[in-house]
Short mmCIF file of C-alpha atoms and ligand atoms in Angstrom, two decimals:
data_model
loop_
_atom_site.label_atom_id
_atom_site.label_comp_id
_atom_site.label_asym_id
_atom_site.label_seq_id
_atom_site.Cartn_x
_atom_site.Cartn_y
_atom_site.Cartn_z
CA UNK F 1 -27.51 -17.03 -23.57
CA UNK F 2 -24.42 -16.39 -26.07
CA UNK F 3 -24.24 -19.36 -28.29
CA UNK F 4 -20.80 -19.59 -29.91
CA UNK F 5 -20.64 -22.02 -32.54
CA UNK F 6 -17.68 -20.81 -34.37
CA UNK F 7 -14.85 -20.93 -31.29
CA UNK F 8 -12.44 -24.13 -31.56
CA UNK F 9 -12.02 -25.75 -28.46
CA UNK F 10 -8.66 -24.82 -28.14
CA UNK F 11 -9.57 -20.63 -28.26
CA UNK F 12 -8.12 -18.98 -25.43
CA UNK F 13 -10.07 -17.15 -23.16
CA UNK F 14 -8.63 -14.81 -20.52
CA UNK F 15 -7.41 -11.19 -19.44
CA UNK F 16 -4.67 -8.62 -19.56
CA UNK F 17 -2.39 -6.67 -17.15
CA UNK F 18 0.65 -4.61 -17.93
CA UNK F 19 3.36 -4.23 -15.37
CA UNK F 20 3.31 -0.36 -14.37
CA UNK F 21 -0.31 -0.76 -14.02
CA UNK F 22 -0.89 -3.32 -11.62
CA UNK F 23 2.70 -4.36 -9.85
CA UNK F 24 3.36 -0.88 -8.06
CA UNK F 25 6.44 0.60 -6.93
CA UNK F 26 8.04 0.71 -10.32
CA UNK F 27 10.58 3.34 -9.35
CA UNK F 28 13.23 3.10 -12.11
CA UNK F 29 11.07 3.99 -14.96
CA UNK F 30 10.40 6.92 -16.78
CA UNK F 31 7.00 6.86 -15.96
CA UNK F 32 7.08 6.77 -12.08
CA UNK F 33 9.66 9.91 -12.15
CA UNK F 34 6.89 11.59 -14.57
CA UNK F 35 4.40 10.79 -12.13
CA UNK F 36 6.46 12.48 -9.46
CA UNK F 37 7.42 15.35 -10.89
CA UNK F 38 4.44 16.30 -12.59
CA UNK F 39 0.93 18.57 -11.20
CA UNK F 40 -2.16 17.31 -11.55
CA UNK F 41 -0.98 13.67 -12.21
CA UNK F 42 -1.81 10.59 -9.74
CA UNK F 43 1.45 8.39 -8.71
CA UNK F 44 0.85 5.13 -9.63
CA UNK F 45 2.44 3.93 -5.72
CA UNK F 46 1.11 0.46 -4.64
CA UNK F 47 -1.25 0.40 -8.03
CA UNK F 48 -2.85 -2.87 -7.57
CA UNK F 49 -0.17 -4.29 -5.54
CA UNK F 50 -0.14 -7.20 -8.40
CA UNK F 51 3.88 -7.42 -7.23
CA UNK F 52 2.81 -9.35 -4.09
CA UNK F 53 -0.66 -11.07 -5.08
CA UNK F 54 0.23 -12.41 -8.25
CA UNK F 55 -0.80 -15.87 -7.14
CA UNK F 56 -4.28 -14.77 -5.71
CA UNK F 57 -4.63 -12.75 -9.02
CA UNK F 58 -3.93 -15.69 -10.95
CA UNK F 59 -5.99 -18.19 -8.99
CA UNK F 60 -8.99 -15.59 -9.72
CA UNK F 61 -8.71 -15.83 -12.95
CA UNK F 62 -8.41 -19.33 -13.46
CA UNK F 63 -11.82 -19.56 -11.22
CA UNK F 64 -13.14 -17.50 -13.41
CA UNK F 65 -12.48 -20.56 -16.34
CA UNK F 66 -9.65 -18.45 -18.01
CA UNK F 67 -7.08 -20.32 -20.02
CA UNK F 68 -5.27 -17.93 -20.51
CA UNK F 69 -3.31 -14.82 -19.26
CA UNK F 70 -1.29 -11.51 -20.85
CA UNK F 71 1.13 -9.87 -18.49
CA UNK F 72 4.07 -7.68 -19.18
CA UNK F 73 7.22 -7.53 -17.92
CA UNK F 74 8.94 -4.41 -16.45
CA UNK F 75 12.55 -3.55 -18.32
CA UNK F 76 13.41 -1.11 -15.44
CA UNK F 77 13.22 -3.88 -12.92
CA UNK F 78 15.06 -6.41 -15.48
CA UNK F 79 17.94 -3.59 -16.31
CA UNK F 80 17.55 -1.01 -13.35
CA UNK F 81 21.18 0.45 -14.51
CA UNK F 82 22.13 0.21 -18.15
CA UNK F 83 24.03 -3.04 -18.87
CA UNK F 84 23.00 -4.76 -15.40
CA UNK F 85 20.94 -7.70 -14.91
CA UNK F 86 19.32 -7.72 -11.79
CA UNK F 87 18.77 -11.43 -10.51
CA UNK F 88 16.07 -11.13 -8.25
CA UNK F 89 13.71 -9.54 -10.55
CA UNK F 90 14.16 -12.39 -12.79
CA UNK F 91 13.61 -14.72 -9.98
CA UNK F 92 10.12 -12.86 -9.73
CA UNK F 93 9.15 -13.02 -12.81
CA UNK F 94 10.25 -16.61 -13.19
CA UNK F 95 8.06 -17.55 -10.20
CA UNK F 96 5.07 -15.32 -11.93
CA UNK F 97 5.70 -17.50 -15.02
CA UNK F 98 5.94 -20.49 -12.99
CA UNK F 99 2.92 -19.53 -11.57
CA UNK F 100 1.03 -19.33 -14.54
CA UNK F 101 1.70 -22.73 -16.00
CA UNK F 102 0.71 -24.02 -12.57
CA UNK F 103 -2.62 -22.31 -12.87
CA UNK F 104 -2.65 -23.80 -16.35
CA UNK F 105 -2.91 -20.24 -17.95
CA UNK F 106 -1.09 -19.62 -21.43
CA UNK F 107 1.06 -17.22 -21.14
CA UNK F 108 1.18 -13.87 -23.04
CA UNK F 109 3.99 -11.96 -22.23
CA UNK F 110 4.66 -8.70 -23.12
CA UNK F 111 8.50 -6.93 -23.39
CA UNK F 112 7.47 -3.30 -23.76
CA UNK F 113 4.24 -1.74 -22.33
CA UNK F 114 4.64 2.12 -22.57
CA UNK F 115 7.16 2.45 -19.92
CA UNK F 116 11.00 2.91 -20.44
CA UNK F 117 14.24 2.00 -17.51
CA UNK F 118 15.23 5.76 -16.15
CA UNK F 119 18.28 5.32 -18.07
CA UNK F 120 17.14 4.64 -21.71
CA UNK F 121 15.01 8.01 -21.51
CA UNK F 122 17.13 10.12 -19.96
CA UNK F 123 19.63 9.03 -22.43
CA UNK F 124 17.05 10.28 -25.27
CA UNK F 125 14.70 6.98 -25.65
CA UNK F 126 13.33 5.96 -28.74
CA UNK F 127 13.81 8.92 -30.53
CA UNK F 128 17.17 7.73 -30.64
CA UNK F 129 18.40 4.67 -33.19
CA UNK F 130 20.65 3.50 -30.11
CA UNK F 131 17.23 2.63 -28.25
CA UNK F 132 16.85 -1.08 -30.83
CA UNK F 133 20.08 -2.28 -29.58
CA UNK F 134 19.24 -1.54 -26.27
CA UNK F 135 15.64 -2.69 -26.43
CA UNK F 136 17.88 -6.32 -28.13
CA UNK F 137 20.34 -6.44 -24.94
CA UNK F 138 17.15 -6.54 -22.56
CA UNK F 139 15.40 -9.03 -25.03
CA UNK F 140 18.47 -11.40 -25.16
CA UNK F 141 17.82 -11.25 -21.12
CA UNK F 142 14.60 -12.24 -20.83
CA UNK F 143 15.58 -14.73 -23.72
CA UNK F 144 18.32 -16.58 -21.71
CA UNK F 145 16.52 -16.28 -18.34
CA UNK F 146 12.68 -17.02 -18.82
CA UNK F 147 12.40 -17.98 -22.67
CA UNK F 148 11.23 -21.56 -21.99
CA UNK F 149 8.29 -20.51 -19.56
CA UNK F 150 6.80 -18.09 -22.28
CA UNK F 151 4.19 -19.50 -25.07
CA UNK F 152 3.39 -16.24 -26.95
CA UNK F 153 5.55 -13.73 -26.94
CA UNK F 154 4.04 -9.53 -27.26
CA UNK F 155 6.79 -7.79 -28.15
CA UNK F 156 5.53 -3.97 -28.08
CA UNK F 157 2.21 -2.96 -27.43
CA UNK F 158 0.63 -0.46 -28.81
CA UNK F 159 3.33 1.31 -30.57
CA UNK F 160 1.79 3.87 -32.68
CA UNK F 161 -0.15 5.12 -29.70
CA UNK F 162 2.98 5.13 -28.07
CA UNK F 163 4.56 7.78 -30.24
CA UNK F 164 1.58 9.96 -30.30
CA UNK F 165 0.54 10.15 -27.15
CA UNK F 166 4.60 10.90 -25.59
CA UNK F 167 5.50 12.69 -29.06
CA UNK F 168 2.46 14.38 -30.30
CA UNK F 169 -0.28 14.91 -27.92
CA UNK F 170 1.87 15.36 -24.92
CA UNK F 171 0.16 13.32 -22.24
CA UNK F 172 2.87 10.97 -21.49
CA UNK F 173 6.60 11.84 -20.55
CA UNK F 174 8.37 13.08 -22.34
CA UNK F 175 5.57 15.65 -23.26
CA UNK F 176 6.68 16.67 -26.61
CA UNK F 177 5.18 17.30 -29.86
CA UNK F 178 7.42 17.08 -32.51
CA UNK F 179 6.31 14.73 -36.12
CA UNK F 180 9.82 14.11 -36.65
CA UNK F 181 10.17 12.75 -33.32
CA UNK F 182 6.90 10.41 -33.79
CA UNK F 183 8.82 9.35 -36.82
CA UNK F 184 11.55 8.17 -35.66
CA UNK F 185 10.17 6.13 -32.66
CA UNK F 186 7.83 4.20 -34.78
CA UNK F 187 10.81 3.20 -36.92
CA UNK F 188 13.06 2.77 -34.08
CA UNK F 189 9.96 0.57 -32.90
CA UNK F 190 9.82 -1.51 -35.74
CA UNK F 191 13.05 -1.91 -36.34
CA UNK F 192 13.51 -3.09 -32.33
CA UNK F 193 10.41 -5.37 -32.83
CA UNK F 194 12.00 -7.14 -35.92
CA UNK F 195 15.05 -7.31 -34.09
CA UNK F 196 13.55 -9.58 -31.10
CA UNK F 197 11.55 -11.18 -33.44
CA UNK F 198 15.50 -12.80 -34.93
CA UNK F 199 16.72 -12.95 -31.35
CA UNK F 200 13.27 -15.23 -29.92
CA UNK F 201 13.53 -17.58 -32.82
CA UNK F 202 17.10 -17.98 -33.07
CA UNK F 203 16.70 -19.03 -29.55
CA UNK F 204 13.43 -21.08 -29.61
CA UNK F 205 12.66 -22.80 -32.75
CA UNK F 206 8.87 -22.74 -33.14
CA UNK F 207 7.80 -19.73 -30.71
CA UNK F 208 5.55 -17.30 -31.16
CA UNK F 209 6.04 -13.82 -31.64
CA UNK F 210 3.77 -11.05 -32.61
CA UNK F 211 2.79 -7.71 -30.96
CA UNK F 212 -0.15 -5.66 -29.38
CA UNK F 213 -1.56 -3.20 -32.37
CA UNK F 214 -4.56 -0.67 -31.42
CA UNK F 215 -6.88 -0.60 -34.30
CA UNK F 216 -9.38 2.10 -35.17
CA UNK F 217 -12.47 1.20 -37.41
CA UNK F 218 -12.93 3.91 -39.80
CA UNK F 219 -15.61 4.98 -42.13
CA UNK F 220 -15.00 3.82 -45.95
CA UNK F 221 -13.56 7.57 -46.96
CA UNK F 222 -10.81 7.70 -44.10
CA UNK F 223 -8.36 5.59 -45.73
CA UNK F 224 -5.20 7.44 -45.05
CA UNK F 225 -5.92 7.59 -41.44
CA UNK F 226 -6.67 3.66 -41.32
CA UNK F 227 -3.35 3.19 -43.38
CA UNK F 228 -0.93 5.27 -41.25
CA UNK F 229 -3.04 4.16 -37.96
CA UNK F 230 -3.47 0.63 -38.36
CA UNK F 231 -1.27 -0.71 -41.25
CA UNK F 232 1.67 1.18 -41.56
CA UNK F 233 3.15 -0.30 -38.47
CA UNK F 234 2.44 -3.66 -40.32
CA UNK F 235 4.36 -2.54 -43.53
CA UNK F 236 7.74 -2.40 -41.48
CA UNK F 237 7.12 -5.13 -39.53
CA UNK F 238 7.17 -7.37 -42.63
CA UNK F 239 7.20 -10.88 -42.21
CA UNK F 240 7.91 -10.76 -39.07
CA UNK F 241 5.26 -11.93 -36.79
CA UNK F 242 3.29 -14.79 -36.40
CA UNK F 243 0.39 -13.81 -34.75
CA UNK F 244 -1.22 -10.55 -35.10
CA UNK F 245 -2.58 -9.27 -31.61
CA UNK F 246 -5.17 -7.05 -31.54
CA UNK F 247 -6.19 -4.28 -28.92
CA UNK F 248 -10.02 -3.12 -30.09
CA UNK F 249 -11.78 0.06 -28.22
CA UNK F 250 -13.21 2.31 -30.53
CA UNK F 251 -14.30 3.19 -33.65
CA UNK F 252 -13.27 6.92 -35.44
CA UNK F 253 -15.70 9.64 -34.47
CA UNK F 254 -16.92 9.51 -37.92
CA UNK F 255 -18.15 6.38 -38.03
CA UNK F 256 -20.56 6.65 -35.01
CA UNK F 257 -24.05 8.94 -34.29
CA UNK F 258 -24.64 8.86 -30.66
CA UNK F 259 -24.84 5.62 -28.94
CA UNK F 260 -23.65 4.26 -25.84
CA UNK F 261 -20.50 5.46 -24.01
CA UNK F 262 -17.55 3.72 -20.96
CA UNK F 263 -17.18 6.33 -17.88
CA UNK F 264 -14.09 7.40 -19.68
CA UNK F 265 -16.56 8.38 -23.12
CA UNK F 266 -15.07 6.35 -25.07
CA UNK F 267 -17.98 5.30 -27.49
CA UNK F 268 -19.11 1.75 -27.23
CA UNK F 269 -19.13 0.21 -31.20
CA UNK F 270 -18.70 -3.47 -31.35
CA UNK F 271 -19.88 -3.91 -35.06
CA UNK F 272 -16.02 -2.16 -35.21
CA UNK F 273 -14.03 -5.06 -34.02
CA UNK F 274 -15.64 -7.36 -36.54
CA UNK F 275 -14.42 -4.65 -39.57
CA UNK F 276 -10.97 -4.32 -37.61
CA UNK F 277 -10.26 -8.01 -37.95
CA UNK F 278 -11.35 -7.60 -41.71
CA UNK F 279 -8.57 -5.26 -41.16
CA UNK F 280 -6.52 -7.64 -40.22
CA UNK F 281 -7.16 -10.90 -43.17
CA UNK F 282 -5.10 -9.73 -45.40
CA UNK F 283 -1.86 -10.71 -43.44
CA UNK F 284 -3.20 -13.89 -43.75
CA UNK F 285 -1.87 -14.72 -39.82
CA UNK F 286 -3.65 -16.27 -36.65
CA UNK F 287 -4.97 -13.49 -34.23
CA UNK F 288 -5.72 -13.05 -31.09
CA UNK F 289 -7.63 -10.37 -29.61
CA UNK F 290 -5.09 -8.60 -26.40
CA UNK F 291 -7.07 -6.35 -25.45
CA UNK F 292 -10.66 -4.78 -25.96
CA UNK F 293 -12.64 -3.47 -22.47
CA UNK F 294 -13.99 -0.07 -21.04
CA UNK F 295 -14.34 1.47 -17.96
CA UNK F 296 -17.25 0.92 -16.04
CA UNK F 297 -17.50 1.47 -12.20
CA UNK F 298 -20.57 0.36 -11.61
CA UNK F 299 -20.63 -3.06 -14.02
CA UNK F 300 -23.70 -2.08 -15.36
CA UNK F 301 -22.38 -2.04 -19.13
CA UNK F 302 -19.37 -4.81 -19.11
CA UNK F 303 -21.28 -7.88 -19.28
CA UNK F 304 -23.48 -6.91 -22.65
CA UNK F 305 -19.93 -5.28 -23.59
CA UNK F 306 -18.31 -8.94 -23.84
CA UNK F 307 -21.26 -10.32 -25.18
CA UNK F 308 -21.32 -7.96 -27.89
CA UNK F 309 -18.07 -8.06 -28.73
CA UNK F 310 -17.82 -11.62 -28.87
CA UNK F 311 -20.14 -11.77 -31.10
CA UNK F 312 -18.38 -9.28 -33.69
CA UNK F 313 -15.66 -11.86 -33.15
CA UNK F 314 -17.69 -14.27 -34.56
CA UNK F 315 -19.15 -12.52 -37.69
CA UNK F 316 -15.34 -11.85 -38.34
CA UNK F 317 -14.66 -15.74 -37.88
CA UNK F 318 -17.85 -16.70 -40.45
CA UNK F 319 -16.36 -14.23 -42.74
CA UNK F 320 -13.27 -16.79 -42.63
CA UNK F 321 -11.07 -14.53 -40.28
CA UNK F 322 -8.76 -16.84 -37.77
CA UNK F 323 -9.52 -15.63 -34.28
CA UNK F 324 -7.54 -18.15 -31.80
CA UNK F 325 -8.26 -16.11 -28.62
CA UNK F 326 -9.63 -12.97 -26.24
CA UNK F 327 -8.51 -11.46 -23.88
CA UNK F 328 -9.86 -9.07 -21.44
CA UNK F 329 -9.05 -5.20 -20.47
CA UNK F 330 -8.79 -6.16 -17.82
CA UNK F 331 -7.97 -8.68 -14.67
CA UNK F 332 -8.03 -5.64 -12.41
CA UNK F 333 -8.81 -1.96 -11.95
CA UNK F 334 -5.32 -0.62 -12.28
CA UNK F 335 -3.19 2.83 -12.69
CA UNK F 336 -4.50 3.85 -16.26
CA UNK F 337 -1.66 6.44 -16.87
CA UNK F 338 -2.43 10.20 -16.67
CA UNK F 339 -6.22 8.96 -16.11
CA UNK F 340 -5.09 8.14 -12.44
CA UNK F 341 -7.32 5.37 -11.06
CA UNK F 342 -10.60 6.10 -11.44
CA UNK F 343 -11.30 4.40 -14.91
CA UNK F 344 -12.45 1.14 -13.73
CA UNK F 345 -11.68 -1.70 -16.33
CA UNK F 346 -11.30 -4.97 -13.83
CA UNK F 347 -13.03 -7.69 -13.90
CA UNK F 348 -12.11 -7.70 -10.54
CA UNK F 349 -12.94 -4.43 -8.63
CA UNK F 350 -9.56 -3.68 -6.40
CA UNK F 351 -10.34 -1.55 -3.38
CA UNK F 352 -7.51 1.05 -3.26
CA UNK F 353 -7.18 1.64 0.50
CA UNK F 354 -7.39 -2.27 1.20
CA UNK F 355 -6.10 -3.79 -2.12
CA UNK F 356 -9.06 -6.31 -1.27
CA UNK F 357 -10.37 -8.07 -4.63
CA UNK F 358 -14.04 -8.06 -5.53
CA UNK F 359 -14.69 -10.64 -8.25
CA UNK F 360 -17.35 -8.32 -10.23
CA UNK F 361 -20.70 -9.86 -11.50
CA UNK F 362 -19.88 -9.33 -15.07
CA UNK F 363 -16.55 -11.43 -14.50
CA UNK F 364 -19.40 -14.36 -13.90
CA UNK F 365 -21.38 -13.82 -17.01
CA UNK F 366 -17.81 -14.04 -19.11
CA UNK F 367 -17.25 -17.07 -17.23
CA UNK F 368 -20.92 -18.40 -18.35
CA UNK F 369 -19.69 -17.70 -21.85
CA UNK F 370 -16.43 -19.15 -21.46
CA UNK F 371 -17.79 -22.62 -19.90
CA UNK F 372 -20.74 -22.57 -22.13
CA UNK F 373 -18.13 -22.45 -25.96
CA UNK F 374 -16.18 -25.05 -24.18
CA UNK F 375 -18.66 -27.43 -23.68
CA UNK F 376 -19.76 -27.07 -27.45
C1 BGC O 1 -3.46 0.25 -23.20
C2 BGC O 1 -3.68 -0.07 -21.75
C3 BGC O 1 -4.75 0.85 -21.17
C4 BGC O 1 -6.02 0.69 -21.96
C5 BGC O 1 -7.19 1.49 -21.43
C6 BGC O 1 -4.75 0.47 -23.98
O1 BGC O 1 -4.54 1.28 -25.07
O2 BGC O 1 -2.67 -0.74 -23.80
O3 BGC O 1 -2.47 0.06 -21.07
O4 BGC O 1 -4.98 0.63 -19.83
O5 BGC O 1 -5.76 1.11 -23.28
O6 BGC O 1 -6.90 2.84 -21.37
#
């Protein structure tokens, strides 16, 4: 058994979701018209049907001893047409807030999870410096309409990864590969992030705000690739954040020999969430872990997976680094982008032709774990 003698009672324990990838039928994004439009991609469709068994999904977890829970919410549902508020998707997401604190899960809530409303990208997205006030209108929104049911607020997750993968690599819409371009929409990214940061706490005196970075541990010599990877974000972000949320899967190539590998091949290296939350002391801020997981069909990896990587959390916390929480990648299998859905990261297996949930054994084990630091 997993004995966990540095988590406070009050750690929070729990799993992730983001909005395209579970709710389905997300048609004003710029994803779902990608999806259409594009060979050789899956469409994302029902995904995990989240949009209707949010309460089942949430009652799950909370079986499962979960405290808490990360969700995001979906701007192209919020602002379907630029400048209009539509009031029954707040309604929704109120009762999915509502929903949580009945369950008694924290809440987590993201405001930007790779997807963009129809009308932002067609109108250039966040290449352009008109995409931060835009990003602020929405913000103000979900301010004014759901503010008080949200305890940590995510602003934008994975940002750099963002800009590569749409700007660079050309995976995800708009397929481009331009350095200017992934430029410009990190800054424009920053610059929106700082500017919800002012909006949430001019609002809510004493909320939290912070956002979802991917970190890469790198071997000692790669130290312009863990400064413009994992920091630079960081740098233009400034003081503004207070919590630092991290999303943990791999470690650089160079750092690992062979060793273990997810269905997906990403390589399995928990000894590199410990050094990326070494990463992470020098901002001298709370963290919480949003994300770390890996696709495994058949469960025969995950549980050892959380083990192991809650115990890197620990060496980081007895080398005096402030972890206040995990969460899991994730709930549910789900639509993981251009991967289509047969990467399997649930906890909870979701049969695609029933939606059916299957709690997966290696949800129990994290349970174990969960019950057993509580009882500490
Ligand atoms: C993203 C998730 C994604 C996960 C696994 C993370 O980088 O935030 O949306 O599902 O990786 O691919």
């Amino acid at each position: 058994m997993l004995h966990l003698s540095c988590m406070e009672k009050s750690f929070l324990w729990g799993a992730a979701t983001s909005a395209h990838q579970v709710e389905g039928n997300n048609t004003h994004n710029d994803w779902w018209a990608w999806e259409q439009q594009t060979a050789g991609i899956k469409c994302s469709g029902r995904a995990s049907d989240h949009y209707h068994r949010f309460k089942e999904d949430f009652a799950l977890a909370r079986s499962l001893g979960h405290n808490a829970h990360r969700l995001s919410l979906e701007w192209s549902r919020i602002e379907p047409e630029r400048g209009q508020l539509y009031q029954p998707a707040l309604a929704h997401y109120r009762e999915v807030l509502e929903e949580l604190k009945r369950q008694r899960l924290t809440s987590f809530v993201t405001l930007h999870h790779f997807t963009n409303p129809l009308w932002l990208a067609e109108a250039g997205g966040w290449e352009r410096r008109e995409s931060v006030e835009l990003f602020a209108n929405y913000v103000k929104m979900v301010v004014e309409n759901l503010g008080d049911l949200v305890d940590f607020w995510v602003t934008i997750n994975e940002p750099v990864v963002y800009a590569l993968e749409a700007y660079w690599h050309k995976r995800w819409p708009p397929q481009k590969r331009s350095a200017p371009a992934v430029w410009q929409v990190v800054r424009h990214m920053a610059a929106a992030h700082r500017r919800a940061y002012q909006i949430i706490h001019r609002a809510w005196v004493g909320a939290r705000v912070g956002l979802a970075k991917h970190l890469i541990a790198y071997s000692a010599k790669q130290t312009f690739k863990d400064y413009w990877f994992n920091h630079y974000f960081f740098t233009l972000v400034g003081e503004k954040q207070d919590f630092i949320g991290v999303n943990y899967y791999f470690a650089d190539q160079d750092k690992l020999g062979g060793g273990p590998k997810s269905d997906i091949g990403w390589p399995i290296y928990p000894a590199g969430l410990t050094q990326v939350l070494l990463y992470m002391k020098r901002y001298k801020l709370p963290i919480y872990i949003t994300e770390n997981g890996l696709a495994d069909v058949r469960d025969s990896q995950r549980a050892d997976f959380i083990r192991d990587h809650l115990r890197a959390v620990e060496a980081a916390q007895a080398q005096g680094v402030d972890v206040r929480g995990y969460l899991h990648w994730s709930l549910l299998d789900s639509f993981e982008w251009d991967k289509g859905f047969e990467p399997r990261f649930g906890l909870i297996e979701v049969d695609r032709a029933t939606m059916e949930r299957r709690i997966r054994p290696s949800a129990y084990v994290y349970k174990a774990i969960i019950e057993s630091a509580k009882s500490q």
